[in-house]
XYZ file of C-alpha atoms in Angstrom:
237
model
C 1.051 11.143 7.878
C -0.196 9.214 10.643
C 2.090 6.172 10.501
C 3.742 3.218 12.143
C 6.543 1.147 10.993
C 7.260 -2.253 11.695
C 10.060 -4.611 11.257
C 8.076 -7.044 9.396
C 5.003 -8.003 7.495
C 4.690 -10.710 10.393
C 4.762 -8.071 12.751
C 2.054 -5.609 10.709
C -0.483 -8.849 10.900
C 0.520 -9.298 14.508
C -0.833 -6.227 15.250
C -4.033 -6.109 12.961
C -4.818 -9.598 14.885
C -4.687 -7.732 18.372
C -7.125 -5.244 17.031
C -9.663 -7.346 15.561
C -9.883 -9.297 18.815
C -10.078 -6.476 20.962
C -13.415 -5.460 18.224
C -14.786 -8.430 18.804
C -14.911 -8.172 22.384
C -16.698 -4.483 22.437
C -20.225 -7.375 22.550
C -22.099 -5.534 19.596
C -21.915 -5.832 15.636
C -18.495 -4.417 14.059
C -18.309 -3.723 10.596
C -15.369 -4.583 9.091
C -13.915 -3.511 5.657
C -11.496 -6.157 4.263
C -9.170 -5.698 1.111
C -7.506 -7.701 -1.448
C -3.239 -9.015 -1.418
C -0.688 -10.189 0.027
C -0.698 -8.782 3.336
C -4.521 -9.502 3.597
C -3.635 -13.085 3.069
C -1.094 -13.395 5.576
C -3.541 -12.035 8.286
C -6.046 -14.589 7.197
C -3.404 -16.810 7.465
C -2.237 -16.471 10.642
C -5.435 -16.185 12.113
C -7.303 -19.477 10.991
C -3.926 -21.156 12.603
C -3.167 -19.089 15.554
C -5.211 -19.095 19.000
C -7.030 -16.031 17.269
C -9.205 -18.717 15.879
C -10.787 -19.501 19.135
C -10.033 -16.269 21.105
C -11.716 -13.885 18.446
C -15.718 -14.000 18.672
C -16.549 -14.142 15.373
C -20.153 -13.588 15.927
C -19.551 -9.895 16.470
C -17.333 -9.137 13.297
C -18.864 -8.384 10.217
C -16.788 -8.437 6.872
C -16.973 -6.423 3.629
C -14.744 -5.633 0.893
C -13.354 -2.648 -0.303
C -13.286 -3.699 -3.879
C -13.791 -6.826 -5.876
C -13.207 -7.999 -9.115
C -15.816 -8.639 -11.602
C -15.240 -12.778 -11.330
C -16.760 -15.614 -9.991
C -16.013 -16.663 -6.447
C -13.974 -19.636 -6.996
C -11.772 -17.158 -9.188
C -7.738 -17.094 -7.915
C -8.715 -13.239 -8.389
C -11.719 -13.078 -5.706
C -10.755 -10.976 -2.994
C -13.170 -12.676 -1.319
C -12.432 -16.129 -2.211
C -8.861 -15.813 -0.931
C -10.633 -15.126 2.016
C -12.546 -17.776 2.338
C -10.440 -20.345 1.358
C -7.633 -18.836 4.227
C -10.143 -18.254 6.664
C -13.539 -18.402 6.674
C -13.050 -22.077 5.896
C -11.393 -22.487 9.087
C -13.246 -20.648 11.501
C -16.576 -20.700 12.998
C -18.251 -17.604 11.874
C -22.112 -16.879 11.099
C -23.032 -17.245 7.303
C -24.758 -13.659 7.883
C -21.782 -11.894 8.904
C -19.724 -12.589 5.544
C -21.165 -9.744 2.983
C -19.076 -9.900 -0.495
C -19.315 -8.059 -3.540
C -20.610 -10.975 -6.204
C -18.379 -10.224 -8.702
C -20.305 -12.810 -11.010
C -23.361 -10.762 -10.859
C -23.661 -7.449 -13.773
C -21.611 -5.139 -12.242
C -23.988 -2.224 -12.284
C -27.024 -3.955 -11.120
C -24.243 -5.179 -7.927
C -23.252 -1.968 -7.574
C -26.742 -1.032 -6.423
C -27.184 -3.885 -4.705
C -24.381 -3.484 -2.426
C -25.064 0.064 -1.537
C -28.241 -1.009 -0.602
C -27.237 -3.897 1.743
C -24.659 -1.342 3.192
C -27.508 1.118 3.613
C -30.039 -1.315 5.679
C -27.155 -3.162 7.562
C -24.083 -0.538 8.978
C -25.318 2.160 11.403
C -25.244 5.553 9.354
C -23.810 8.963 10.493
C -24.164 12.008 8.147
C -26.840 9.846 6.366
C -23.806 7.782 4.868
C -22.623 3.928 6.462
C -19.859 4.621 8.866
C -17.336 1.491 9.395
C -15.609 0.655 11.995
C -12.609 -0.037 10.271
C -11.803 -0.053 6.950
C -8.420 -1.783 5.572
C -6.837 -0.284 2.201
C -4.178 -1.605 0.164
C -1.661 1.215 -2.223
C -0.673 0.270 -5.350
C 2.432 1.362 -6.507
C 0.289 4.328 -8.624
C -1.196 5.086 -5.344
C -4.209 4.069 -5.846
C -6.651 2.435 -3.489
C -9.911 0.264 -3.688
C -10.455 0.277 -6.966
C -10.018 3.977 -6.827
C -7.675 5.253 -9.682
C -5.371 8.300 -10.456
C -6.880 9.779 -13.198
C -10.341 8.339 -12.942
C -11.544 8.752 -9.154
C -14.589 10.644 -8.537
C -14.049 12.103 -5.373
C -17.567 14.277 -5.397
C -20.100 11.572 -5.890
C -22.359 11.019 -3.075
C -22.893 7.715 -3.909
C -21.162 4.645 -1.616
C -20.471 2.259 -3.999
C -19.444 2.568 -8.125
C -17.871 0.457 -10.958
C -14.261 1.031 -11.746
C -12.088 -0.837 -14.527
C -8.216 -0.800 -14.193
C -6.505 1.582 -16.435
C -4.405 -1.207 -17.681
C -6.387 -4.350 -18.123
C -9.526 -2.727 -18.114
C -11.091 -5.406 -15.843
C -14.015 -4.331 -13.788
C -14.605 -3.852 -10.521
C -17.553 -3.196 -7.933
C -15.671 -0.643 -5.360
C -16.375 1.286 -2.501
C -16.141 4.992 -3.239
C -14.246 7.915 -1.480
C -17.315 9.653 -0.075
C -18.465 6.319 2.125
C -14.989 4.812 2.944
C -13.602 8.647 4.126
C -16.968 8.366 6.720
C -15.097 5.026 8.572
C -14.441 6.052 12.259
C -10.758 3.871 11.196
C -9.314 3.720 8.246
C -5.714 1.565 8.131
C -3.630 1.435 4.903
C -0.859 -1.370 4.673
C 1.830 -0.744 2.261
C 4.623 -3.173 2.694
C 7.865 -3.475 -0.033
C 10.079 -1.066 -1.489
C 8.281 -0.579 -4.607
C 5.847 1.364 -2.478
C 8.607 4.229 -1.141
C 8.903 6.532 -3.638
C 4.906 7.185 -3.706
C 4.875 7.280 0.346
C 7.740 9.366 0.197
C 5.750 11.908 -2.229
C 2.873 11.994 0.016
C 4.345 12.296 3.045
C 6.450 15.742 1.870
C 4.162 17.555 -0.802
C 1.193 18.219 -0.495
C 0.115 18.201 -4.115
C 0.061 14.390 -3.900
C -3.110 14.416 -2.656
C -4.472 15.649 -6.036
C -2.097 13.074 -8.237
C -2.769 9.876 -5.697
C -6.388 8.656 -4.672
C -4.542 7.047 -1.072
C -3.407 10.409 -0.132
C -6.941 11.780 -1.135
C -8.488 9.671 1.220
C -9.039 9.869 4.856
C -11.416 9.942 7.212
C -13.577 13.003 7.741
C -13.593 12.294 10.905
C -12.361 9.588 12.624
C -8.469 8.015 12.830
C -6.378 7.581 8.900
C -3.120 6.035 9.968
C -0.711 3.772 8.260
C 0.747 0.157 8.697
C 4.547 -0.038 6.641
C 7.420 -2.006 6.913
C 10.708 -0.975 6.872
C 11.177 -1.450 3.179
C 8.434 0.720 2.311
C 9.355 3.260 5.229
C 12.799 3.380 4.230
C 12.669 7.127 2.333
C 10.541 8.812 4.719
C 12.587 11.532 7.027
């Protein structure tokens, strides 16, 4: 594993701050994969009422989602909405540059909708979307996206699919394995010590790969790493 740890979850959003300005000073479009939580939240946070606000040039940075949930955008659910309301509200960034999954729409007919927007908007290589940088959550079953053990299709060439959670059977719109493993970044934050045990498994056997969808995925070929506090650090050698 590729990781860094970090004192804090201040200091984790610290850092993803630094990186998103230095993107959006490389002057051309960078397409930007966003996920759902808590950490997520505290970035969006921190930036609409930071100096990032001003400093960042928004123009350049285009945002997706991972995942979303199969609800309306004023939902408390919305991955996106939490977004908006923490910082897209606060910031002056194109209309354009803001593509979310609309969870209100059928979910299959959005899952070929967003494929297709993907398709005509992010610069492919291998014939597949390559982002820039892709964020990812872990659950504390390791999965990722909407990507779950047990029910992840890892051989699809399609780039996006519907998923429902093995628990509440809610569905989702996700990105799949085969277009977020193309990213040229992909950076997973896992913060807590509910994560530890899983991190600890897929950090020292390799069979975790097959049992946990975030140690199944990284990029083909371009930088995995991982973002982790202390907490969640805490049983790795």
């Amino acid at each position: 594993m590729n990781y860094q740890v970090f004192d804090s979850s201040a200091d984790v959003v610290a850092a993803l701050a630094e990186s998103l300005k230095e993107y959006s000073q490389q002057g051309r479009p960078v397409h930007i994969s966003l996920s759902g939580g808590s950490t997520p939240s505290q970035l969006f946070s921190f930036l609409a009422s930071s100096d990032y606000a001003t400093s960042i040039d928004w123009s350049n940075l285009h945002f997706w989602w991972g995942d979303e949930r199969c609800v309306a955008p004023e939902d408390e659910q919305s991955n996106y909405g939490q977004a908006k309301a923490l910082l897209f509200d606060h910031i002056q960034i194109p209309a354009e540059n803001i593509h979310r999954i609309r969870g209100e729409d059928f979910a299959a007919m959005e899952a070929i909708r967003f494929a297709e927007e993907m398709r005509e908007v992010i610069p492919a290589e291998n014939d597949v979307p390559a982002f820039d940088w892709i964020l990812l959550g872990m659950g504390t079953d390791g999965h990722t996206a909407s990507l779950f053990p047990g029910q992840t299709d890892y051989e699809t060439t399609e780039i996006a699919a519907i998923a429902a959670h093995p628990e509440s059977r809610q569905i989702r719109v996700t990105k799949t394995a085969h277009l977020i493993q193309n990213a040229k970044r992909i950076t997973y934050l896992v913060l807590g010590a509910s994560k530890a045990p899983v991190l600890k498994e897929i950090a020292e056997q390799a069979t975790a790969a097959k049992a946990y969808p975030a140690a199944h995925v990284k990029a083909n070929a371009g930088i995995t790493e991982w973002y982790l506090d202390s907490e969640a650090a805490k049983e790795l050698a």
